[in-house]
Structure formats: structure tokens, C-alpha cells
Coordinates of C-alpha atoms in Angstrom, one line a residue:
M1 CA 145.2 -249.9 -116.3
R2 CA 147.6 -248.8 -113.7
R3 CA 147.8 -245.0 -113.1
I4 CA 151.3 -243.5 -113.3
T5 CA 152.8 -240.3 -112.0
P6 CA 154.5 -238.7 -115.1
E7 CA 157.9 -237.1 -115.0
L8 CA 157.6 -233.6 -116.3
T9 CA 160.2 -231.3 -117.7
E10 CA 161.0 -228.0 -116.0
E11 CA 159.4 -226.1 -118.8
I12 CA 156.1 -228.1 -118.7
S13 CA 156.1 -227.8 -114.9
N14 CA 155.4 -224.1 -115.4
F15 CA 152.0 -225.0 -116.9
T16 CA 150.9 -228.0 -114.9
S17 CA 151.8 -230.6 -112.2
P18 CA 152.1 -234.4 -112.5
E19 CA 148.7 -234.8 -110.7
N20 CA 146.8 -232.3 -112.9
V21 CA 148.0 -233.0 -116.4
A22 CA 144.6 -234.4 -117.5
K23 CA 142.7 -231.5 -115.8
D24 CA 144.8 -228.5 -116.7
E25 CA 144.6 -226.7 -120.1
S26 CA 146.7 -228.0 -123.0
I27 CA 150.1 -226.4 -123.5
E28 CA 150.1 -224.3 -126.7
V29 CA 153.0 -224.8 -129.0
T30 CA 153.8 -222.5 -132.0
N31 CA 155.2 -225.1 -134.4
Y32 CA 156.0 -228.7 -135.1
R33 CA 159.7 -228.1 -134.2
E34 CA 158.7 -226.8 -130.8
L35 CA 156.4 -229.8 -130.2
R36 CA 159.2 -232.3 -131.2
K37 CA 161.5 -230.6 -128.7
H38 CA 159.0 -231.0 -125.9
I39 CA 158.5 -234.7 -126.9
A40 CA 162.3 -235.3 -126.9
Q41 CA 162.6 -233.9 -123.4
L42 CA 159.6 -235.9 -122.1
S43 CA 160.9 -239.1 -123.6
Y44 CA 164.2 -238.7 -121.8
A45 CA 162.5 -237.8 -118.5
N46 CA 160.2 -240.8 -118.7
K47 CA 162.9 -243.3 -119.6
D48 CA 161.2 -246.3 -118.1
C49 CA 158.4 -246.0 -120.6
I50 CA 157.9 -245.4 -124.3
L51 CA 155.7 -242.5 -125.5
F52 CA 152.7 -243.0 -127.8
Y53 CA 150.5 -240.3 -129.3
R54 CA 146.9 -239.5 -130.2
G55 CA 145.7 -236.5 -132.2
Q56 CA 142.2 -235.1 -131.8
K57 CA 140.1 -232.1 -133.0
E58 CA 139.0 -231.3 -129.5
D59 CA 140.0 -231.8 -125.9
Y60 CA 137.2 -234.0 -124.5
K61 CA 136.8 -233.6 -120.8
N62 CA 134.6 -235.4 -118.3
S63 CA 131.8 -233.1 -117.1
K64 CA 132.2 -234.2 -113.5
S65 CA 136.0 -234.5 -113.0
G66 CA 137.0 -231.9 -115.6
K67 CA 139.7 -234.2 -116.9
S68 CA 140.6 -235.1 -120.4
T69 CA 139.3 -238.6 -121.0
F70 CA 140.2 -241.4 -123.4
Y71 CA 137.9 -244.4 -123.2
P72 CA 137.8 -247.2 -125.6
T73 CA 134.7 -246.9 -127.9
L74 CA 132.9 -249.8 -126.2
Y75 CA 132.9 -247.9 -122.8
R76 CA 132.2 -244.3 -124.1
G77 CA 129.2 -242.5 -122.6
E78 CA 128.9 -241.1 -119.1
R79 CA 125.5 -242.9 -118.6
L80 CA 126.4 -246.2 -120.1
D81 CA 123.8 -248.7 -118.8
K82 CA 124.1 -252.5 -118.6
L83 CA 121.7 -253.1 -121.5
E84 CA 123.7 -250.9 -123.8
L85 CA 127.0 -252.4 -122.7
K86 CA 125.6 -255.9 -123.3
Y87 CA 124.5 -254.9 -126.8
R88 CA 127.9 -253.5 -127.7
W89 CA 129.6 -256.7 -126.6
E90 CA 127.1 -258.8 -128.6
K91 CA 127.8 -256.7 -131.7
L92 CA 131.5 -257.1 -131.2
N93 CA 131.3 -260.9 -130.8
I94 CA 129.1 -261.2 -133.9
A95 CA 131.4 -259.0 -135.9
S96 CA 134.4 -261.1 -134.9
D97 CA 132.6 -264.3 -136.0
I98 CA 131.8 -262.8 -139.4
F99 CA 135.3 -261.5 -139.7
I100 CA 136.8 -265.0 -139.1
K101 CA 134.5 -266.6 -141.6
K102 CA 135.3 -264.1 -144.3
L103 CA 139.0 -264.2 -143.6
K104 CA 139.0 -268.0 -143.9
S105 CA 137.1 -267.9 -147.1
K106 CA 139.2 -265.3 -148.8
Y107 CA 142.7 -266.1 -147.3
P108 CA 142.5 -269.8 -146.3
S109 CA 146.2 -270.4 -145.9
K110 CA 147.2 -267.1 -144.3
T111 CA 146.5 -264.8 -141.4
Y112 CA 146.8 -267.5 -138.7
I113 CA 147.2 -265.2 -135.8
V114 CA 144.1 -263.2 -136.8
K115 CA 142.0 -266.2 -136.9
R116 CA 143.3 -267.5 -133.6
K117 CA 143.4 -264.4 -131.4
R118 CA 140.3 -262.6 -130.5
I119 CA 142.2 -259.4 -129.5
V120 CA 143.7 -259.2 -133.0
Q121 CA 140.2 -259.4 -134.5
W122 CA 139.1 -256.7 -132.1
S123 CA 142.1 -254.6 -133.1
I124 CA 141.3 -254.7 -136.8
L125 CA 137.6 -254.1 -136.2
Q126 CA 138.5 -251.1 -134.1
H127 CA 141.0 -249.7 -136.5
Y128 CA 138.6 -250.0 -139.4
E129 CA 135.7 -248.6 -137.3
V130 CA 133.4 -251.5 -137.7
T131 CA 132.0 -251.5 -134.2
E132 CA 132.8 -250.6 -130.6
T133 CA 135.7 -252.5 -129.0
P134 CA 137.5 -252.4 -125.6
L135 CA 140.6 -251.0 -127.3
I136 CA 141.8 -247.5 -128.2
D137 CA 143.9 -246.4 -131.1
V138 CA 147.3 -244.7 -130.6
T139 CA 150.4 -244.3 -132.8
Q140 CA 154.1 -244.2 -132.3
S141 CA 154.4 -241.5 -134.9
L142 CA 154.1 -237.9 -133.7
K143 CA 153.6 -236.8 -137.3
V144 CA 150.7 -239.2 -137.8
A145 CA 149.1 -238.0 -134.6
C146 CA 149.4 -234.3 -135.7
S147 CA 148.0 -235.2 -139.1
F148 CA 145.0 -236.8 -137.6
A149 CA 144.5 -233.8 -135.3
V150 CA 144.1 -231.5 -138.3
L151 CA 142.3 -233.9 -140.7
D152 CA 138.8 -232.6 -141.5
N153 CA 139.3 -230.2 -138.6
N154 CA 137.6 -226.8 -139.0
N155 CA 138.3 -225.7 -135.5
E156 CA 140.9 -223.1 -134.5
Y157 CA 143.1 -225.5 -132.6
A158 CA 144.2 -229.2 -132.9
Y159 CA 145.3 -231.3 -129.9
I160 CA 148.1 -233.8 -129.3
Y161 CA 148.3 -236.2 -126.3
A162 CA 151.4 -238.1 -125.2
F163 CA 151.0 -241.3 -123.2
A164 CA 153.7 -243.2 -121.3
L165 CA 153.3 -247.0 -121.9
P166 CA 155.4 -249.9 -120.9
Y167 CA 158.0 -251.0 -123.5
Y168 CA 156.5 -253.7 -125.8
T169 CA 158.5 -256.8 -126.4
N170 CA 156.1 -258.8 -128.7
R171 CA 153.5 -258.3 -131.3
I172 CA 151.0 -258.6 -128.5
S173 CA 152.5 -257.4 -125.2
V174 CA 150.5 -258.1 -122.0
N175 CA 151.9 -256.3 -118.9
S176 CA 150.3 -257.7 -115.8
E177 CA 152.1 -255.2 -113.6
H178 CA 150.5 -252.3 -115.4
Y179 CA 147.3 -254.1 -116.2
L180 CA 147.7 -253.3 -119.9
T181 CA 147.8 -254.9 -123.3
N182 CA 149.6 -253.3 -126.3
V183 CA 148.9 -254.7 -129.8
R184 CA 151.4 -253.7 -132.5
L185 CA 148.8 -253.8 -135.3
L186 CA 151.3 -253.6 -138.2
S187 CA 152.9 -256.8 -136.9
V188 CA 149.7 -258.9 -136.6
A189 CA 147.4 -257.5 -139.3
P190 CA 147.5 -259.3 -142.7
P191 CA 149.6 -257.6 -145.4
Q192 CA 146.3 -256.9 -147.3
A193 CA 145.5 -254.4 -144.4
L194 CA 147.3 -251.3 -145.6
R195 CA 145.9 -248.8 -143.1
P196 CA 147.8 -250.0 -140.0
Y197 CA 151.1 -249.7 -141.9
Y198 CA 150.4 -246.1 -143.1
Q199 CA 149.2 -245.0 -139.6
E200 CA 151.8 -246.9 -137.6
G201 CA 148.8 -248.1 -135.5
F202 CA 148.8 -249.7 -132.0
L203 CA 145.8 -250.7 -129.9
I204 CA 145.8 -250.4 -126.1
G205 CA 143.5 -252.1 -123.7
E206 CA 143.3 -253.9 -120.3
D207 CA 145.4 -257.0 -119.5
E208 CA 142.2 -258.9 -119.0
F209 CA 138.8 -258.3 -120.6
S210 CA 135.4 -258.6 -119.0
E211 CA 131.9 -257.8 -120.3
T212 CA 131.3 -255.9 -117.0
Y213 CA 133.4 -253.6 -115.0
T214 CA 133.5 -252.4 -111.4
N215 CA 135.5 -249.1 -111.8
K216 CA 135.2 -247.4 -115.2
E217 CA 138.1 -245.0 -114.4
E218 CA 140.5 -247.9 -114.7
L219 CA 139.6 -248.1 -118.4
D220 CA 140.6 -244.5 -119.1
L221 CA 143.9 -244.0 -121.0
N222 CA 144.3 -240.7 -119.1
N223 CA 145.9 -243.0 -116.4
R224 CA 149.0 -242.9 -118.6
L225 CA 148.8 -239.3 -119.8
V226 CA 152.1 -237.5 -119.7
A227 CA 151.3 -234.2 -121.5
K228 CA 148.8 -232.6 -123.8
F229 CA 149.5 -229.9 -126.3
K230 CA 147.5 -227.7 -128.7
F231 CA 148.5 -225.8 -131.8
K232 CA 146.9 -223.4 -134.3
N233 CA 145.2 -225.4 -137.1
N234 CA 147.1 -223.7 -140.0
D235 CA 150.0 -224.4 -142.3
A236 CA 152.3 -222.2 -140.3
F237 CA 152.5 -224.9 -137.6
W238 CA 154.3 -227.2 -140.0
G239 CA 157.0 -224.8 -141.2
E240 CA 158.8 -225.1 -144.4
S241 CA 160.3 -228.6 -144.0
E242 CA 157.2 -230.5 -142.9
K243 CA 153.6 -230.9 -143.9
A244 CA 150.6 -232.9 -142.7
L245 CA 149.9 -236.3 -144.1
T246 CA 146.9 -236.2 -146.4
K247 CA 143.7 -238.3 -146.1
D248 CA 145.0 -240.6 -148.9
D249 CA 148.2 -241.0 -146.9
L250 CA 146.3 -242.1 -143.8
Y251 CA 143.6 -244.0 -145.5
P252 CA 145.2 -245.7 -148.5
Q253 CA 143.2 -246.8 -151.5
D254 CA 142.8 -250.4 -152.6
D255 CA 142.9 -251.7 -149.0
E256 CA 141.5 -255.2 -149.2
I257 CA 140.7 -255.4 -145.5
E258 CA 138.9 -252.1 -145.5
A259 CA 136.6 -253.6 -148.2
L260 CA 136.1 -256.7 -146.2
C261 CA 135.3 -254.7 -143.1
K262 CA 132.6 -252.8 -145.0
E263 CA 131.0 -256.1 -145.8
I264 CA 131.1 -257.0 -142.1
S265 CA 129.4 -253.7 -141.2
T266 CA 126.5 -254.6 -143.4
E267 CA 126.1 -258.2 -142.4
L268 CA 126.5 -257.4 -138.7
F269 CA 123.1 -255.7 -138.4
V270 CA 121.5 -258.5 -140.5
D271 CA 122.8 -261.1 -138.0
L272 CA 121.6 -259.0 -135.1
A273 CA 118.1 -258.8 -136.6
N274 CA 118.0 -262.5 -137.1
K275 CA 118.8 -263.1 -133.4
R276 CA 116.1 -260.7 -132.3
S277 CA 112.9 -261.3 -134.2
T278 CA 111.7 -263.2 -137.2
E279 CA 109.2 -260.4 -137.8
I280 CA 111.9 -257.8 -138.4
S281 CA 113.9 -258.3 -141.6
G282 CA 117.7 -257.9 -141.6
D283 CA 117.4 -255.3 -144.4
Y284 CA 115.1 -253.2 -142.3
Y285 CA 117.3 -253.5 -139.2
L286 CA 120.3 -252.5 -141.3
S287 CA 118.5 -249.6 -142.9
F288 CA 117.2 -248.3 -139.5
M289 CA 120.4 -248.6 -137.6
S290 CA 122.4 -247.0 -140.4
K291 CA 120.0 -244.0 -140.5
W292 CA 120.0 -243.7 -136.7
I293 CA 123.8 -243.6 -136.7
A294 CA 123.6 -240.8 -139.2
I295 CA 121.0 -238.9 -137.0
E296 CA 123.2 -239.3 -133.9
K297 CA 126.2 -238.1 -135.9
L298 CA 124.3 -234.9 -136.7
L299 CA 123.2 -234.4 -133.1
F300 CA 126.8 -234.7 -131.8
E301 CA 128.3 -232.7 -134.7
Y302 CA 126.1 -229.7 -134.1
L303 CA 125.2 -229.8 -130.4
G304 CA 128.1 -231.7 -129.0
K305 CA 130.4 -228.8 -129.8
N306 CA 128.9 -226.9 -127.0
N307 CA 131.0 -227.4 -123.8
D308 CA 127.8 -227.8 -121.7
H309 CA 126.6 -230.6 -124.1
K310 CA 129.8 -232.5 -124.8
Y311 CA 128.9 -235.5 -122.6
L312 CA 125.2 -235.7 -123.1
T313 CA 123.7 -238.8 -124.6
S314 CA 121.5 -238.7 -127.7
A315 CA 118.5 -238.5 -125.4
G316 CA 120.0 -235.4 -123.6
L317 CA 120.9 -233.8 -126.9
I318 CA 117.4 -234.3 -128.3
K319 CA 116.1 -232.2 -125.4
K320 CA 118.0 -229.3 -126.7
I321 CA 116.0 -229.3 -130.0
S322 CA 113.6 -226.3 -129.8
D323 CA 111.2 -227.7 -132.4
S324 CA 108.8 -229.7 -130.3
K325 CA 107.4 -231.8 -133.2
L326 CA 110.9 -232.7 -134.4
R327 CA 111.9 -233.5 -130.9
M328 CA 108.9 -235.9 -130.5
R329 CA 109.8 -237.6 -133.8
L330 CA 113.5 -238.0 -132.7
N331 CA 112.4 -239.5 -129.4
R332 CA 110.2 -242.0 -131.2
A333 CA 113.1 -243.1 -133.3
R334 CA 115.4 -243.2 -130.3
T335 CA 112.9 -245.4 -128.4
Q336 CA 112.7 -247.7 -131.5
R337 CA 116.5 -247.9 -131.7
N338 CA 116.7 -249.1 -128.0
F339 CA 113.9 -251.6 -128.7
L340 CA 115.8 -253.1 -131.6
A341 CA 119.2 -252.9 -130.0
H342 CA 118.3 -254.3 -126.6
N343 CA 115.5 -256.7 -127.6
V344 CA 113.4 -255.5 -124.7
D345 CA 109.6 -255.2 -125.0
N346 CA 108.4 -251.6 -125.1
N347 CA 104.7 -250.7 -124.9
N348 CA 105.6 -247.4 -126.6
I349 CA 106.4 -249.1 -129.9
K350 CA 103.0 -249.4 -131.6
E351 CA 104.4 -249.4 -135.2
L352 CA 107.9 -249.4 -136.6
L353 CA 108.9 -246.3 -138.6
S354 CA 109.0 -246.8 -142.3
E355 CA 112.2 -246.3 -144.2
N356 CA 110.6 -243.1 -145.8
E357 CA 109.8 -241.7 -142.4
L358 CA 113.4 -242.3 -141.3
E359 CA 114.8 -240.6 -144.3
E360 CA 112.5 -237.6 -143.9
L361 CA 113.4 -237.4 -140.2
H362 CA 117.1 -237.3 -141.1
L363 CA 116.5 -234.6 -143.8
D364 CA 114.4 -232.5 -141.4
L365 CA 117.1 -232.6 -138.7
Q366 CA 119.6 -231.5 -141.3
R367 CA 117.3 -228.6 -142.3
Y368 CA 116.8 -227.7 -138.6
F369 CA 120.6 -227.4 -138.0
Q370 CA 121.2 -225.5 -141.2
S371 CA 118.6 -222.9 -140.2
H372 CA 119.7 -222.6 -136.5
Y373 CA 123.5 -222.9 -136.8

């Protein structure tokens, strides 16, 4: 997407410059009222664009450039190799196919645009966290963004980012001048999908999509970053007249599309297994991949909080485990994951880990972190 030079207010210019918004520290605000005042002034200053927001628990910065970075899930990882990228695209395409079949079966006379447009399928799969996609979630609601920033957040601060995007004119707006697509999810998702309506969700991506890329920096939403703020993660931020949206507000119950997406998540790994080897059952593939995702989550949850480790891959994080036997077992599981994911012969795979071994590895990693952190 095309990089812009944001228009800053006089007050914000005391903290940063248009060229260094992504690199400089976030501007601390005392309360929600102060934040809204900044946003109002920024909206007026950047009148040729419309502001969208994203709330996060942490300010994730690239280890090399030192800039805040906002990549779509499909492109995340500083050392993303071609095999892993190919695997993620394969997963996405299979997930889309499963989604269409289920949608046609359950709602045969509705959701025409979902069945016809691949980008709408991707938007829903991204929003419901089924698999990696080339899109990134934002919202037009500042309150929703702030609520996400504090949701399940045990850190001292929460972070809010404002992005200047072209005005959207349609449910799916493709802007070839800015190399950007904006999907207004609440206009294209079926009414059975409650989450996009509660979150006022939009999905942002390139104007054209390719399974390869020449310059990864063009995929970073920080190209449109106008300002970034942080605030103390406490009730005092909201004041007397406001309060954060709850988890039930953001993730409503009885969401039919959420239930459907959970089915897709299960069948996705079964289909991947069938494409790879008749000797590996879909049930085993699903069991292993689900457990490996849980193991990676632990690694990033405990070790990824360290600023020096934020951008390490799972292989890099495993090296930080001091227990040599546990480290060896984790590397064996990681090697098996790559073998199953990439369908590449590996002489190091003598025998697949049993489901009991995987479960024990996950439990031992939990015990390790509980005793060390």
C-alpha cells in the first residue's frame, strides 16, 4: 500500500514528526476524553482521508527498523520463508473452499456476495481467526479499539493506533491510487455473523493479491499510520461517563458464523492431511497441529514479552529454554510440524510423536514457565 505523510497537530508535533510516527514512542494520554480530543483534531488535519483504529496490548516494533509494524497475519514473521508462505496460502485456499461448501449447504438462498467474492471469504475467515490471511482488522469505532486494547490485558499500558485510509465508497472499495482494498465487513457478512456488527469491523489489504511478494514493507499498515497513543490500563482512563465494552459485547453469543468457522478450523487440518500423505490420518494431523499451536502460544506468551525476543520465531524462542532435554523435545516437535506443514521429506523424522507425548510436552512446558516466571 502507498505510504503517506500524515498531517500532525501542533500538540502532537511536540512528540514526533510525520516521518517518525512509527518509530517514536507512543503519546501517553490520561483519559478517554483527551484521546477523543486528539482524534478530532487529527481527523480535521487529515481531511482527505478517514481515520480507522486498532487497539493492542503492546507496541510491536520491528527489531531492525525500530518501527511499529502491522502486517496481515499471513505475512507475519521476520524470517518468513517461501515454504511457510506457500503453506499459509494453501491453508487459506482450502479454508475458503470449505467455507463456501458449508455456506451453500446451510444458507442455500442467501449470502451471494460471500460465495462469489474470495476477498469476502478471507475477511470472514480473518475476523473469526480461522487461519492466516492477507488482510488486517481495523475498526471505525475508537471505543471498540480501546476496548480491545484492554481486553484480557494484564500489562500496565494499552495502545491505540490511528490510520488514515482513503474514503470508502462501496462495501468493497478498491483504491488503485493508494494500492489498497477496504472491506466493510458489516455490509458483506451474512446477518448470521454477529461479530462484525458488534465490532464495526473493516478489513484492509492490498489492491491486488499475490502468493509472493517483492517488498514486504509495502504490506505493512504502518504506511498509513497517523498517530499512536498509550494509556494506563485502569478504570480511571474511562472516567465516569464511559466504560470499556465487555468480552460479551465484542464477541456476542449465539453467533452462527462463529460456530460454522469452528467447524472449518477442524476440517481444515483434516483436508491438509489428506493432501499430504495417506499414512497420516486427518485426526492425527488435527491433534498434532492443534497441540503445536498451543505450544507456540505458550512460547510467545512467556518469552515474547521480552523486548529482545519479540520478533524471534518459535525456533529462536526454543533456544531460550534453559532445560536442555525440554529444548530437545520441543525442537523434535517443531521439526515434525514443518514436515507435516510443508510436505518435505526430512531424514530427522524417524517416528511421529504420539498424542500422549505431545500432551506431556505441552504440560512440561507449562510447568517450566510456571517455575521460571
